[in-house]
Every structure is written in C-alpha cells, then in structure tokens.
Short mmCIF file of C-alpha atoms and ligand atoms in Angstrom, two decimals:
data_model
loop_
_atom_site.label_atom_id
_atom_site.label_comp_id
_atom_site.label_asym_id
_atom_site.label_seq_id
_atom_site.Cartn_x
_atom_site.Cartn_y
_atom_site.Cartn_z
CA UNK A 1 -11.70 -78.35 -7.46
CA UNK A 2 -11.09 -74.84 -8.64
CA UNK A 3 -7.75 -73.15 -7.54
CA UNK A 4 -7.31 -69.25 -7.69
CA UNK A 5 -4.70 -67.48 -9.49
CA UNK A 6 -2.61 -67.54 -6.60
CA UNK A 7 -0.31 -64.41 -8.29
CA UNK A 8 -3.18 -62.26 -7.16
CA UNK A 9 -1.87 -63.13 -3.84
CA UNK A 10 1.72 -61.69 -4.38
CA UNK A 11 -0.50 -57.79 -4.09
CA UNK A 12 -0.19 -56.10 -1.22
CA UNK A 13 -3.80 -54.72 -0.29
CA UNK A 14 -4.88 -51.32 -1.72
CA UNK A 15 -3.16 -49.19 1.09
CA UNK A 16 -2.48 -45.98 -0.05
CA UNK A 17 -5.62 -44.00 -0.60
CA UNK A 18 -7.37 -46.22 2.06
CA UNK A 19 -4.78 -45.43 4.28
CA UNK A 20 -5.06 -41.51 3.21
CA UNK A 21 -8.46 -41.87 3.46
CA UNK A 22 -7.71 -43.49 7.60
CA UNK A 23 -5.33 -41.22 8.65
CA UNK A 24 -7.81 -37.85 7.52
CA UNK A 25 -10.25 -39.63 9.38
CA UNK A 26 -8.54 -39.70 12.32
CA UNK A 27 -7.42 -36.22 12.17
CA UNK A 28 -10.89 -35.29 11.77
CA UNK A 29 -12.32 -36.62 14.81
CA UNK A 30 -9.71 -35.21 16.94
CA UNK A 31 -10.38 -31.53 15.26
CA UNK A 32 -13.97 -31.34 14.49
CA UNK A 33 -13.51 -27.86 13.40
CA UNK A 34 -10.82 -28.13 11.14
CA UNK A 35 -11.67 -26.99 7.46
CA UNK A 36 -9.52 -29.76 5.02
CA UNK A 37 -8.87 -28.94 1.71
CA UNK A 38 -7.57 -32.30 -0.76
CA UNK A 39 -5.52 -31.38 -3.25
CA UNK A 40 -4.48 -35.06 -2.91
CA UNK A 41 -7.42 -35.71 -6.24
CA UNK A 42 -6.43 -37.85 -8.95
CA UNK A 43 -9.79 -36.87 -10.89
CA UNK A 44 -11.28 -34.35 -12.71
CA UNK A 45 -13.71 -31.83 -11.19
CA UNK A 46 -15.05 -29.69 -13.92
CA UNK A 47 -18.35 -30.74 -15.92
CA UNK A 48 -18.04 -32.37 -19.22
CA UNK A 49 -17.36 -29.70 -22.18
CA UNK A 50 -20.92 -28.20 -23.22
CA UNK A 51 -20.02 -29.52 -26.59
CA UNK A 52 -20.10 -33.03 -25.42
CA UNK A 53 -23.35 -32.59 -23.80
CA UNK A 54 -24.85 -31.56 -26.65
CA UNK A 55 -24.00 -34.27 -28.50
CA UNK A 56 -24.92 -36.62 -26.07
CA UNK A 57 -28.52 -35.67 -25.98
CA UNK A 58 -28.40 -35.73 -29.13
CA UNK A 59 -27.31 -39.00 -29.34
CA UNK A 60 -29.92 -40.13 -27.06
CA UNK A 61 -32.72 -38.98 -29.24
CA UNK A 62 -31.14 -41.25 -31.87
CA UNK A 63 -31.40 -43.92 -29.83
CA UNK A 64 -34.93 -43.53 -29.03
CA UNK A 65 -36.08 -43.74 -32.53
CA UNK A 66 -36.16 -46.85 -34.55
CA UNK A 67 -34.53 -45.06 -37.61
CA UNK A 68 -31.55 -44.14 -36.04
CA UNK A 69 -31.45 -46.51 -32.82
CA UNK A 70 -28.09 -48.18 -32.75
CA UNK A 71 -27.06 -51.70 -31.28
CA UNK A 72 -23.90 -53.29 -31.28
CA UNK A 73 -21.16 -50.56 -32.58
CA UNK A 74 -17.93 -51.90 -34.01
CA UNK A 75 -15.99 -53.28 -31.51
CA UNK A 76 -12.98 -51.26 -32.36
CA UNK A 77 -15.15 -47.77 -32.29
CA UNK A 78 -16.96 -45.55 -34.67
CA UNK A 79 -15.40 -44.29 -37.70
CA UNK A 80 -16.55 -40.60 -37.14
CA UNK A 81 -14.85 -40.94 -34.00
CA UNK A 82 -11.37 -42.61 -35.25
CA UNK A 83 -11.26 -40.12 -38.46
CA UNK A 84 -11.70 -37.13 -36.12
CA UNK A 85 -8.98 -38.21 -33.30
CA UNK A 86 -6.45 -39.35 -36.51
CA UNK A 87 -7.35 -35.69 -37.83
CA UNK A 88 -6.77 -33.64 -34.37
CA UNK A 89 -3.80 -35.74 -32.79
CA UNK A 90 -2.11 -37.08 -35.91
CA UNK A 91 -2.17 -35.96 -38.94
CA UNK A 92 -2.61 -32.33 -38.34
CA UNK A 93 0.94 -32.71 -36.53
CA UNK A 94 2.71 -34.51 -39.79
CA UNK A 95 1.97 -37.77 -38.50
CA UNK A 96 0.94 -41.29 -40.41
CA UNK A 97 -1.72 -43.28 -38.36
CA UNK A 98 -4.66 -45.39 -39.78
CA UNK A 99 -8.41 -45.90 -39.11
CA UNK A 100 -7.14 -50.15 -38.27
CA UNK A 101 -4.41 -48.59 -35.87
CA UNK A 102 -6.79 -47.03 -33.51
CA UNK A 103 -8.79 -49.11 -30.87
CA UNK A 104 -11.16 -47.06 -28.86
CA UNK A 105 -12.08 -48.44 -25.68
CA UNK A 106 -13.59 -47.30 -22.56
CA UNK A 107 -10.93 -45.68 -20.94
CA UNK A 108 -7.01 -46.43 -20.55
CA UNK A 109 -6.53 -47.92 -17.69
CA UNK A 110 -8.31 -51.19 -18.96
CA UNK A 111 -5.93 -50.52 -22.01
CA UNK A 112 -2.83 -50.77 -19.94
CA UNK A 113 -3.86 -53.18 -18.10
CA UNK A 114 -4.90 -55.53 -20.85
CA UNK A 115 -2.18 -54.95 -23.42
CA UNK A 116 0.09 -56.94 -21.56
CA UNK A 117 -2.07 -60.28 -22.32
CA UNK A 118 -0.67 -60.03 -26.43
CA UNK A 119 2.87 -60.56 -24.38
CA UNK A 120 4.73 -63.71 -23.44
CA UNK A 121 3.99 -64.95 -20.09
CA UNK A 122 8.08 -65.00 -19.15
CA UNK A 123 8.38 -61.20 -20.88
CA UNK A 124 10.58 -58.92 -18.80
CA UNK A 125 9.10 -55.73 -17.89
CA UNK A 126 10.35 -52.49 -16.99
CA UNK A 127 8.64 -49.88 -14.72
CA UNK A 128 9.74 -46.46 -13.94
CA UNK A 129 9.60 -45.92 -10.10
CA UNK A 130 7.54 -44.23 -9.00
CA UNK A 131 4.66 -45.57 -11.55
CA UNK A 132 1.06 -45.43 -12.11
CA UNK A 133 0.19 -48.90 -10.04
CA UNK A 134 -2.02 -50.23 -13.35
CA UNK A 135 1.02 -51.13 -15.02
CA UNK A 136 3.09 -53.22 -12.75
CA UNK A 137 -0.04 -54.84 -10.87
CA UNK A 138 -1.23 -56.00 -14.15
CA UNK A 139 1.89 -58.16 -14.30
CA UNK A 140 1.77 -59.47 -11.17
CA UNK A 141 -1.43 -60.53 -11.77
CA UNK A 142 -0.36 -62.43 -15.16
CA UNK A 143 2.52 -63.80 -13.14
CA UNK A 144 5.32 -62.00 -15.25
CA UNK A 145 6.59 -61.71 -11.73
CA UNK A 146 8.00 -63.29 -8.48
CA UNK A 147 7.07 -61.93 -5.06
CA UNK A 148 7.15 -58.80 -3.36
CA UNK A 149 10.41 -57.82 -1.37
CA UNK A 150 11.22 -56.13 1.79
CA UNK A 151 12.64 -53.69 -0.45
CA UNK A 152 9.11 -52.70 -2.21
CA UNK A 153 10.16 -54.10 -5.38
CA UNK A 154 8.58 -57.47 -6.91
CA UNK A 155 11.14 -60.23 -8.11
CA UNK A 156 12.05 -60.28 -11.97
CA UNK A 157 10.79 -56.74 -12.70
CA UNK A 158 13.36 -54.49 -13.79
CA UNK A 159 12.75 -51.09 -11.87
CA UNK A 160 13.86 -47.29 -13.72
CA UNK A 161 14.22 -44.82 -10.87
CA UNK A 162 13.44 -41.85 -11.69
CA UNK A 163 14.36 -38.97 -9.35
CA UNK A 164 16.04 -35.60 -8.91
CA UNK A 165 19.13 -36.54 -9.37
CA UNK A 166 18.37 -38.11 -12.72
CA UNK A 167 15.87 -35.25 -13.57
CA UNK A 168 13.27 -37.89 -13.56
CA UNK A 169 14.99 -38.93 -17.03
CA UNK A 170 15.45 -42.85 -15.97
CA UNK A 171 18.58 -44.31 -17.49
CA UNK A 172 18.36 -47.69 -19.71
CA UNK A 173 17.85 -50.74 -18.24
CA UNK A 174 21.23 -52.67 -17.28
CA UNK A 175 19.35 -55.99 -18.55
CA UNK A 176 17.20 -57.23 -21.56
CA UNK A 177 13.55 -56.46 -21.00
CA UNK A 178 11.26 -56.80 -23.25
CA UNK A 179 8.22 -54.48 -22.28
CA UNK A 180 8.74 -51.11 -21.19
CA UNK A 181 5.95 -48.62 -19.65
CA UNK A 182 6.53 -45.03 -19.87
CA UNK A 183 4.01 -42.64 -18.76
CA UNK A 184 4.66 -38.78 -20.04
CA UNK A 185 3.58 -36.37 -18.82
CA UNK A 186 3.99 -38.14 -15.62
CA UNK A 187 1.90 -39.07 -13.45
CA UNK A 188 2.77 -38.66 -10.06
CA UNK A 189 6.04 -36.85 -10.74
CA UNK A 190 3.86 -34.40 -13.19
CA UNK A 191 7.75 -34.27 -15.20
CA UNK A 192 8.17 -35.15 -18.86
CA UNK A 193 10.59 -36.70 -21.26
CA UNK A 194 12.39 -34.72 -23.72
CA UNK A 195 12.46 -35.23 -27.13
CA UNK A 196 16.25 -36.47 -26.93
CA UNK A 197 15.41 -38.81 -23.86
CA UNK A 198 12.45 -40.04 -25.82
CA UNK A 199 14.70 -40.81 -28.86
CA UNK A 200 16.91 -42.60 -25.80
CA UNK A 201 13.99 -45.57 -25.00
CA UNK A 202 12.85 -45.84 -28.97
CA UNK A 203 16.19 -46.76 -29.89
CA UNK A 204 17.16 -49.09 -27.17
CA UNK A 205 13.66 -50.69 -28.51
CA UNK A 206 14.90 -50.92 -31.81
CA UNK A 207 18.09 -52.53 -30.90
CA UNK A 208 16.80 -55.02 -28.16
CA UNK A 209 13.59 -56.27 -29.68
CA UNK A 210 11.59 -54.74 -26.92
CA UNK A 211 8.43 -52.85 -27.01
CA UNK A 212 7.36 -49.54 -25.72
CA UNK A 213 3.90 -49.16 -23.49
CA UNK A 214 3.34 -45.19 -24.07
CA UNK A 215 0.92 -43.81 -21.45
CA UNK A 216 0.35 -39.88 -22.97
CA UNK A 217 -2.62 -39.92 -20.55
CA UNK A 218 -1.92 -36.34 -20.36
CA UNK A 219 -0.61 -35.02 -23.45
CA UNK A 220 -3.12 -32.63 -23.60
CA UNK A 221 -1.56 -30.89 -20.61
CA UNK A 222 1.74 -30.05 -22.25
CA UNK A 223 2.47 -26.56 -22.79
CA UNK A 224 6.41 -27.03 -23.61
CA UNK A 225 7.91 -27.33 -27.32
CA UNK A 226 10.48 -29.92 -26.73
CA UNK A 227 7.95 -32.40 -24.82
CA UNK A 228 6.29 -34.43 -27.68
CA UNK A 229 2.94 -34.91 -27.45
CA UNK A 230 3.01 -38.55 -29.24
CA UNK A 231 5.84 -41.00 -29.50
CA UNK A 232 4.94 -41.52 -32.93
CA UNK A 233 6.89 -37.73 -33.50
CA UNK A 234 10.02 -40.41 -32.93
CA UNK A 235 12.03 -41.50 -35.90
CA UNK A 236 11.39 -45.18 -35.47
CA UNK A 237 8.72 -45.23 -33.15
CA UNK A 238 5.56 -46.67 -35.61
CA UNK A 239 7.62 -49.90 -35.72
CA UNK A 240 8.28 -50.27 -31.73
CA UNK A 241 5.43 -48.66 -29.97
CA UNK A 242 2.25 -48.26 -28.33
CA UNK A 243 0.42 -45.01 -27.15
CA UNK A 244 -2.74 -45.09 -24.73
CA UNK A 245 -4.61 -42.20 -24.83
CA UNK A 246 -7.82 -40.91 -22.71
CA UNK A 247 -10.56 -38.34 -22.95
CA UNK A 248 -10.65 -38.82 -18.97
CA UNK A 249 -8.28 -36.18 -17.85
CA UNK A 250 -8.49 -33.90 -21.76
CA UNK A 251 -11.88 -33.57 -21.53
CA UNK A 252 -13.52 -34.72 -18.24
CA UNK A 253 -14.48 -37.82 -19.48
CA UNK A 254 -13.58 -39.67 -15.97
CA UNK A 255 -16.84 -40.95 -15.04
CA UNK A 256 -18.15 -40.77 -18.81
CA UNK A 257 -15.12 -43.58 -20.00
CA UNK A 258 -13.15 -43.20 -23.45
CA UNK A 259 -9.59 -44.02 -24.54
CA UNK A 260 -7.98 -45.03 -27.07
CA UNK A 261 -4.88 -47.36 -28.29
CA UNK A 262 -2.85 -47.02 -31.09
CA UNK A 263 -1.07 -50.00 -32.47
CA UNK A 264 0.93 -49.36 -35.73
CA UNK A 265 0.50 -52.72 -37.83
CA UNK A 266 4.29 -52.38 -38.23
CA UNK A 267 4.59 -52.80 -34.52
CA UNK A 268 5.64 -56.97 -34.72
CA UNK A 269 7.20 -59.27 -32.02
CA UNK A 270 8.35 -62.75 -31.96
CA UNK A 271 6.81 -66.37 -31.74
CA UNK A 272 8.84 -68.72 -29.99
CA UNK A 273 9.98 -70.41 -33.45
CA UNK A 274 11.03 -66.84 -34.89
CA UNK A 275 8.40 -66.14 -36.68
CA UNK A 276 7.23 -62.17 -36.45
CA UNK A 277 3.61 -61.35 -35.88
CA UNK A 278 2.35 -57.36 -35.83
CA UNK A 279 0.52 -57.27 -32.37
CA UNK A 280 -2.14 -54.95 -34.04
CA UNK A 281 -3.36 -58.19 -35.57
CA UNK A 282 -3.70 -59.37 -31.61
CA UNK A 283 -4.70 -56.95 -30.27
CA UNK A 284 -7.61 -56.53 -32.44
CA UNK A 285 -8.61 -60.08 -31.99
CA UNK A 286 -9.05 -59.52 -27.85
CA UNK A 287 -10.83 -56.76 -28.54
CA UNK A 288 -13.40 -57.91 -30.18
CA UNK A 289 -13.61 -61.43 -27.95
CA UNK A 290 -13.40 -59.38 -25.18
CA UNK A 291 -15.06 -56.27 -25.70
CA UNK A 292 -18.13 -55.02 -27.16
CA UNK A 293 -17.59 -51.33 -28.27
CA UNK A 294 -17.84 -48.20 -26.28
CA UNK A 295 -21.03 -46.67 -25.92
CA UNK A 296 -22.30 -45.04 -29.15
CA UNK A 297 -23.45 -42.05 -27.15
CA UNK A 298 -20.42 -41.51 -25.39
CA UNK A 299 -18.49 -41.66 -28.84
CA UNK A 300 -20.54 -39.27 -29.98
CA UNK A 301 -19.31 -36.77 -26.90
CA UNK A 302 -16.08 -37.85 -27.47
CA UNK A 303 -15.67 -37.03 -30.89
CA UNK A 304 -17.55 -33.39 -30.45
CA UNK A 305 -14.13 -32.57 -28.45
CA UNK A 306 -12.50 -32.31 -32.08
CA UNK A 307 -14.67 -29.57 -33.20
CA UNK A 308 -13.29 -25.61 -33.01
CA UNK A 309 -15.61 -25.02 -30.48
CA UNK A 310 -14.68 -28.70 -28.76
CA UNK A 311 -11.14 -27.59 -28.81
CA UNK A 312 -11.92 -24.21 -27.34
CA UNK A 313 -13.80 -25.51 -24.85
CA UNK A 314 -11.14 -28.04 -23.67
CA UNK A 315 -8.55 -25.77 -23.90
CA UNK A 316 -10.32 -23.64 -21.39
CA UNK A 317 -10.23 -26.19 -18.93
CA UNK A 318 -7.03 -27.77 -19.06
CA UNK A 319 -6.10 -23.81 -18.57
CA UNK A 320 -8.39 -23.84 -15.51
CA UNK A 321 -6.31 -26.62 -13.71
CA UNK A 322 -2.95 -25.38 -15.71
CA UNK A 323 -3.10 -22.34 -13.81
CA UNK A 324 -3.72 -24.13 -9.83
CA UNK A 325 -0.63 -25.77 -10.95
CA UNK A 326 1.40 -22.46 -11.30
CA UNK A 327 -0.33 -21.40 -8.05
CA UNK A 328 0.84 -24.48 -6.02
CA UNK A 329 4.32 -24.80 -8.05
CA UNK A 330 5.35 -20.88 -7.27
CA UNK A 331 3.56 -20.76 -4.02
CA UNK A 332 5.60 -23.97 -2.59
CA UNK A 333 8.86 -22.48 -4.66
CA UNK A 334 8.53 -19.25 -2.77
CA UNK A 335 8.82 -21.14 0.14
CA UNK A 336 12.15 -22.78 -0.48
CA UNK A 337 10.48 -26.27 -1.39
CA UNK A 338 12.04 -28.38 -4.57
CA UNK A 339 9.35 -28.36 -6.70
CA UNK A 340 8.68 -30.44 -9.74
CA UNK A 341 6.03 -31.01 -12.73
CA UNK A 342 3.02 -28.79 -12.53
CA UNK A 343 4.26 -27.48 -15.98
CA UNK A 344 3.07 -29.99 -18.94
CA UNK A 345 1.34 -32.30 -16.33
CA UNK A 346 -1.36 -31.28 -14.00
CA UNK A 347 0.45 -32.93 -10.93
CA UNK A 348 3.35 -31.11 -8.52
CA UNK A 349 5.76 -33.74 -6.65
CA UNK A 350 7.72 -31.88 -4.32
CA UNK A 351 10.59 -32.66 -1.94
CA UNK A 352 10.03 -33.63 1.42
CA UNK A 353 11.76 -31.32 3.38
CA UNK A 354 14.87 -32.39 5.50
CA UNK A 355 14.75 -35.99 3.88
CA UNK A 356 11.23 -36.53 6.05
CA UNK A 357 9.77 -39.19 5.19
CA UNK A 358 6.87 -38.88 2.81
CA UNK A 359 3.58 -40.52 5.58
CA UNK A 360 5.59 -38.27 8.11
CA UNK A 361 4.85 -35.62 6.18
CA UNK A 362 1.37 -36.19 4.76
CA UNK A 363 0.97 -35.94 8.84
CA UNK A 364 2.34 -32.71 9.31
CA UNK A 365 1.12 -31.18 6.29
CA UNK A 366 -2.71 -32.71 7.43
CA UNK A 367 -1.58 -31.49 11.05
CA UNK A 368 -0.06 -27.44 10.19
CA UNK A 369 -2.28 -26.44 7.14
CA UNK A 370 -4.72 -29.14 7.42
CA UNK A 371 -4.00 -29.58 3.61
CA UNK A 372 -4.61 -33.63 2.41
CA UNK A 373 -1.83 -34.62 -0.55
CA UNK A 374 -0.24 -38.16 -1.28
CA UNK A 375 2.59 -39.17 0.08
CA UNK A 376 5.13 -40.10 -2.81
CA UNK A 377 5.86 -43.80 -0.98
CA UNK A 378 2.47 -45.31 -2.32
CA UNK A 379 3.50 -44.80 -5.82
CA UNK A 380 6.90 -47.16 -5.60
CA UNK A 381 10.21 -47.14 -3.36
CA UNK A 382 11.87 -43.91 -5.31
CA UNK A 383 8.83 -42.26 -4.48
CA UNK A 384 10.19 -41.87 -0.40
CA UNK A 385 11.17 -38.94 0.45
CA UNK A 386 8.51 -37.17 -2.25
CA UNK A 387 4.80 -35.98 -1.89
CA UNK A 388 2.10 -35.61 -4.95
CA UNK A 389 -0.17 -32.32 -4.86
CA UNK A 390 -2.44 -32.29 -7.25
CA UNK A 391 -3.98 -29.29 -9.45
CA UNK A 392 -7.71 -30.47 -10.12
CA UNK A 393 -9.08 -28.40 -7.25
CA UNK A 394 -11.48 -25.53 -7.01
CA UNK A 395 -9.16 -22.65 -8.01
CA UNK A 396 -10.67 -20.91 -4.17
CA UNK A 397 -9.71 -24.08 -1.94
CA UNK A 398 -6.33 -24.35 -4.46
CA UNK A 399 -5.18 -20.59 -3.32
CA UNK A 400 -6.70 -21.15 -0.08
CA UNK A 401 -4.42 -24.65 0.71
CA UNK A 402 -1.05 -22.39 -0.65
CA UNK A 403 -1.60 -19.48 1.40
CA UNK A 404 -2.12 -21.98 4.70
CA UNK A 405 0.76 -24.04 3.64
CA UNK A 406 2.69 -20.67 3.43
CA UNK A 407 1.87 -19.58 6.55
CA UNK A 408 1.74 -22.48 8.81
CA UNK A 409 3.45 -24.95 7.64
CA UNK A 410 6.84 -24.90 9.82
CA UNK A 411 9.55 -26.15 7.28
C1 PLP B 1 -5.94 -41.03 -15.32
C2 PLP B 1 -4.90 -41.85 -15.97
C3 PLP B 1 -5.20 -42.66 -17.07
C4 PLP B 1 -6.57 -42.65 -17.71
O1 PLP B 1 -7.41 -43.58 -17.20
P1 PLP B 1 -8.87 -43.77 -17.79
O2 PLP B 1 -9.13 -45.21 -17.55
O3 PLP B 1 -8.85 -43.44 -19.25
O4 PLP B 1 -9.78 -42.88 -17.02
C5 PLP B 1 -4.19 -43.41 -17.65
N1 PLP B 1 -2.94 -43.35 -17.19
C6 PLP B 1 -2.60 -42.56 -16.16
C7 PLP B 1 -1.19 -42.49 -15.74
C8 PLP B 1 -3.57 -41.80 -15.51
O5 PLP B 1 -3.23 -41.04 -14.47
#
C-alpha cells in the first residue's frame, strides 16, 4: 500500500497568480477593449546578454565535435565557472571563498528549496512575512510544520513581520529557531537590510546555534553603499551562513537556469549526540546523489557574464529595469502613495491606500487604470494592506501604466 506524504496536504492550492490570472480574465471579457498593461511580472524580459550568446554557440560547436564534446560535468560545476564567480563576487570585494564552497546548480529556487533536507526534521524555522513562498512551502512539505491557521500562518513556524512600521527591518525572533531565511534585496517588499541590521541576524546566529538561509537573489540590483551585497562582508558570517545566488534575474538567465550556493566548510551544526558536522560536507553529498551538473553550455554563458564586456553588458540591463523602478517609485510618490523598494531591488510595494485591502485594490487598480500588479496578501499575512509592482516591463507600457495610474486612478 503506498501512502502519500500527507504534509503536502497542509498547502493551500497555488491561488495567487491563478487567481490574478482569474480575476484579469474576468475583467477582460466584460471590457473587450481595454488595453492591460502587467507590471505584476516576476520575470525577466530582456534577451540574454550578447556575451552569453556567444558563448553558447560556441559551446555548442564543442559539443558537436568528438574532441571537445563533453558528457557528464562535475556535479558541483565547472571550474572556469566557480574561479570566475569567486573572482567577480568575492574576492575582488576583500572576501575569502573557495572553489569546494561553491555549488552551482540550475537555478536558486531548487537551492532553497533543497537546502533545508541537510536540516533536522524537528528544526525551527523562521520566515520573514511577507516571503518568497519557496522557503516556507519547502518546510511544509518536509513536515517541519503543523497546519495552516485561520490566521495565514502554519503551526510551529516562527513568523518575522516585516512592515512599515519596522522599516521592513524584522526584529529577532522571541524563541529559539534554528533556520532562518532572509531574502535581501527583497523580494516582494523590493527593501533591504542594512549593514547594522545584517550584523543584527549574524550574531543572534552565533549566539543561538542557528543558521542563516541568505537569498541575495538580487544583489546585483543594489545601487546603495550601506546594503551589502554578500553576507559574507559580516564579521562572523563564513561560520553561520548560506548565500543563494542566481544568474536568473543578473543576467536573464530565467528560462536559461543557473545559481549558485555557497557553503563555507566552517559553516557546522549539530548531531543529536553533539558531535559538529560542516554542512558543506552534506550538502555536497546531495548534490552529487541528486544532481547531475548544470548544463556545460549554459556554464559556459554563465561564466561569459564575468568578462568586461559581460559586466558591461549586464550592467546595462539591470539599468534598463533600475530606471522603470524610479519611474513607478516617483510617479506613485507624486501621487501621495507610501512607496517602498524600487531602489536596490527591482520590485515597488506600496501602501494600499485608506487601509484597502490589498484584492480590493488589485480590483480597482485593474478597474481605473486597467494596470495588473499583485496584491501584497499572496505573499504572507503582513503582506495585507500592501501591493507588489514590478519594474521588468517594457520601459513604453512602464511610463504608460504611471501616467494612467496618475490620472485615473481615484485615491
Ligand atoms: C527569482 C528569485 C530567485 C531565483 O530563482 P531561480 O530559480 O534562480 O530562477 C530566488 N529567490 C528569489 C526571492 C527570487 O525572486
């Protein structure tokens, strides 16, 4: 007889982006004529860099050629790829990380959602709220939790709101927990962490045994001095934490798939009989049981990123999307909206006005400026009362959706 994992049952069904997905549907029908503009994307919609593209024909030709046709890669990625990202995000910026520390995968949200496997079943996690869904569904999954509540929150996880009133800085959990997921830049709240708030969460770490799950999904998208860009710029941090990083939103790579995890080996945790064991060790060994090595050619386009040119050419288009972020952020300012993110982060989470809540006014925004965002309730219970634009838009339909919201939208 086989049973299911009946903690897959504890998830509620994917609702928010099918219900987005309903609700503009519905609108549609009803006015035919209406021209929508989304600026409710969570991907990417500018081509790979041409550097990348070069190097993945290039890599192609290789592997039509018996000389330089490659099979099985190593499981934990290509050395020209690991020297080059140690070289651009590490040790150009003072900071100690080795070719065994890096784990390149194909993409980060199977990163975050696997590293919790290395972790006791009964670990306590913490989630900031609202979160990127990857990390608390992942636990539910593994059964690190109870069930959901009528409140929105699952049993046994310890929630961090962050909000406006804390400057979406959450405060330290009032209980042990022993895994703790922070995602900066942000994503939905498109906010950051400082450097002192940062130093917060490695210390309590330190002192409580726990372990940090860094998400810098979007580090590339920081523009601010005080925001690090790694956790690793942390006093403390190489023995304590973990940073997931993606080529997905730096350099397009969304549909092409490449991340990469750092473990420091001097990252350890406990055995139940005391003993200490560095969860690089681990992790390595489900890697290669479980995975078989990103695709050679899509190393290769990763790795072109880190040339001049592949910087350049990032740069360029992290600008592109930088710069719909200013135009939403100022345009929605001017009109006496609270604003935040769109600064390091490519997302802006703004206030509902009067309190509304945040499906009432997805409606009204879909209804006045026929503009399609995500209401800030789908991303966890702190997220009422907030509403995720995003800046990965055409820069046209970007200025366009501003200039309707600013003229029709009654607030
Ligand atoms: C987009 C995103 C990722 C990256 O996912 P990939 O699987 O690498 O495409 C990771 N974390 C967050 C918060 C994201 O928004």
């Amino acid at each position: 007889m086989a049973y299911i994992n009946e903690n897959y049952l504890k998830l509620p069904g994917n609702y928010l982006f099918a219900e987005v997905a309903r609700r503009v549907a519905a609108f549609r029908s009803e006015h035919p004529d209406a021209e929508i503009i989304r600026l409710g994307i969570g991907d990417v919609t500018l081509p790979l860099p041409a550097v990348s593209i070069e190097a993945m024909h290039a890599a192609v030709d290789e592997m039509a050629k018996k000389e330089t046709f490659r099979g099985y890669g190593p499981e934990q990625g290509y050395d020209f790829l690991i020297d080059a990202i140690i070289e651009r995000n590490y040790a150009s910026h003072g900071l100690k990380v080795e070719r065994d520390e890096v784990f390149v995968s194909d993409g980060s949200k199977s990163d975050c959602g696997n590293i919790q496997e290395i972790f006791s079943s009964d670990a306590v996690v913490a989630i900031t709220d609202p979160v990127y869904p990857v990390y608390l569904d992942t636990n539910v999954m593994a059964g690190r939790t109870g069930a959901l509540g009528a409140d929105g929150r699952f049993e046994g996880v310890v929630y961090l709101p962050s909000t406006e009133e804390n400057g979406f800085a959450p405060a330290l959990p009032d209980r042990p927990v022993d895994m703790i997921y922070l995602c900066c830049p942000n994503n939905p709240t498109g906010t950051t962490l400082s450097r002192a708030e940062l130093a917060k969460w490695v210390a309590y770490a330190r002192e409580n045994d726990a372990v940090i799950l860094f998400d810098a999904a979007y580090a590339a998208y920081i523009t601010e001095p005080d925001v690090p860009r790694s956790i690793y710029e942390l006093d403390g941090a190489r023995d304590v934490a973990i940073e997931f990083r993606s080529f997905s939103k730096t350099a397009g790579f969304t549909g092409t798939r490449c991340g990469y995890t750092v473990i420091p080996k001097s990252v350890t945790a406990k055995a139940k009989d005391g003993s200490r064991h560095p969860l690089n060790a681990l992790w390595s060994r489900r890697h290669s049981t479980k995975f078989n090595g990103t695709a050679y050619i899509v190393q290769r386009g990763a790795a072109a990123i880190y040339t001049d040119e592949g910087q350049k050419q990032v740069a360029a288009n992290i600008a592109y999307y930088m710069e719909n972020a200013r135009i939403i952020r100022e345009g929605l300012s001017a009109l006496g909206l609270s604003v935040f993110g769109g600064v390091n982060a490519p997302y802006i989470w703004l206030k509902t006005p009067k309190g509304m809540p945040s499906w009432t006014f997805f409606d009204k925004l879909l209804r006045e400026a026929n503009v399609v965002g995500t209401p800030g309730a789908g991303f966890g219970p702190c997220g009422e009362g907030y509403f995720r634009l995003t800046a990965f838009g055409g820069r046209e339909d970007t200025e366009k959706a501003v200039a309707r919201i600013r003229e029709k939208l009654h607030v």
